[in-house]
CSV table of C-alpha atoms in Angstrom, one decimal:
chain,number,residue,atom,x,y,z
A,1,VAL,CA,10.7,-7.4,-0.3
A,2,THR,CA,12.7,-9.0,-3.7
A,3,VAL,CA,12.2,-6.2,-6.7
A,4,LYS,CA,13.1,-7.5,-10.1
A,5,ALA,CA,14.6,-5.3,-13.7
A,6,ARG,CA,10.6,-5.7,-14.4
A,7,GLU,CA,8.9,-5.0,-11.9
A,8,PHE,CA,11.1,-0.9,-11.6
A,9,ASP,CA,9.7,-1.1,-14.8
A,10,ARG,CA,6.0,-1.3,-14.4
A,11,LEU,CA,6.5,0.8,-10.7
A,12,VAL,CA,7.9,3.4,-12.8
A,13,LYS,CA,5.4,3.5,-15.3
A,14,LYS,CA,3.0,3.6,-12.5
A,15,LEU,CA,3.9,6.2,-10.7
A,16,GLY,CA,5.3,7.8,-14.2
A,17,LEU,CA,8.5,8.8,-13.2
A,18,ILE,CA,10.6,10.5,-15.5
A,19,VAL,CA,13.0,7.7,-17.5
A,20,ARG,CA,16.1,9.2,-18.8
A,21,ASP,CA,18.6,6.2,-20.0
A,22,SER,CA,22.2,6.7,-19.5
A,23,ARG,CA,24.6,4.4,-17.1
A,24,ASP,CA,22.2,3.1,-15.7
A,25,ILE,CA,18.3,4.1,-15.8
A,26,LEU,CA,17.9,7.4,-13.9
A,27,ALA,CA,13.8,7.7,-12.9
A,28,TRP,CA,12.7,10.8,-10.8
A,29,PHE,CA,9.1,12.0,-10.2
A,30,GLU,CA,7.9,15.5,-11.3
A,31,CYS,CA,5.1,17.5,-9.4
A,32,GLU,CA,4.5,21.2,-10.4
A,33,GLY,CA,8.6,21.6,-12.6
A,34,LYS,CA,10.1,19.9,-9.3
A,35,ILE,CA,12.1,17.4,-8.9
A,36,ILE,CA,10.6,15.3,-5.6
A,37,THR,CA,12.6,12.1,-5.3
A,38,ARG,CA,14.6,10.8,-7.8
A,39,THR,CA,15.8,7.1,-8.3
A,40,ARG,CA,18.3,4.5,-10.9
A,41,ARG,CA,18.6,0.7,-11.7
A,42,SER,CA,21.5,-0.5,-13.4
A,43,LYS,CA,20.6,-2.4,-16.5
A,44,GLY,CA,21.0,-6.1,-15.9
A,45,SER,CA,17.8,-7.9,-15.7
A,46,GLY,CA,16.8,-10.0,-13.0
A,47,ASP,CA,16.7,-9.4,-9.4
A,48,LEU,CA,18.2,-5.9,-8.5
A,49,PRO,CA,21.1,-4.7,-6.1
A,50,MET,CA,20.5,-2.0,-3.8
A,51,GLN,CA,16.7,-2.4,-4.0
A,52,HIS,CA,16.7,-0.8,0.0
A,53,SER,CA,18.4,2.1,-2.0
A,54,ILE,CA,15.6,2.8,-4.5
A,55,ARG,CA,12.8,2.5,-1.5
A,56,GLN,CA,14.9,5.7,0.3
A,57,GLN,CA,15.3,7.3,-2.8
A,58,LEU,CA,11.1,7.1,-3.6
A,59,LYS,CA,10.4,8.0,0.0
A,60,LEU,CA,8.4,4.9,0.4
A,61,ASN,CA,8.5,3.0,4.0
A,62,TYR,CA,8.9,-1.2,3.6
A,63,GLU,CA,5.0,-1.5,3.7
A,64,GLU,CA,4.6,1.5,1.2
A,65,PHE,CA,6.8,-0.4,-1.1
A,66,ARG,CA,5.6,-4.2,-0.8
A,67,GLN,CA,2.5,-2.2,-1.8
A,68,ALA,CA,3.7,-0.6,-4.3
A,69,ILE,CA,5.6,-3.4,-6.1
A,70,GLY,CA,1.8,-5.4,-5.4
A,71,CYS,CA,0.2,-3.1,-7.4
A,72,THR,CA,-1.4,-2.1,-5.2
A,73,LEU,CA,-0.2,1.6,-4.7
A,74,THR,CA,-2.1,3.6,-7.0
A,75,LEU,CA,-0.7,7.2,-9.2
A,76,GLU,CA,-3.1,8.6,-6.8
A,77,GLY,CA,-1.5,7.0,-3.1
A,78,TYR,CA,1.8,7.6,-4.0
A,79,ILE,CA,1.1,11.6,-3.9
A,80,ASP,CA,-0.8,10.9,-1.3
A,81,ILE,CA,1.8,10.1,0.9
A,82,LEU,CA,4.4,12.8,-0.4
A,83,ARG,CA,1.5,14.8,0.8
A,84,ARG,CA,1.4,13.0,4.3
A,85,LYS,CA,5.6,13.1,3.9
A,86,GLY,CA,6.0,16.8,3.7
A,87,LEU,CA,7.7,16.7,0.9
A,88,LEU,CA,4.6,18.2,-1.9
């Protein structure tokens, strides 16, 4: 899956990730005040480097990540995935 910066930004909003602007753009998912997953992206535009790392940091397999980028994965679906993996 090729991820562009704007697709990552859309994914961040859809999954309700908290964002902090630093040298890179940092994003993390919190549940009940606890950070569950965290990732980051460079501030450049176009295709993002280290896309496999973003997928792994969000605790998604290839198919789940493809669905997330393709806008078919919802916040509720993401929470279900994290529960199945024992992270929540």
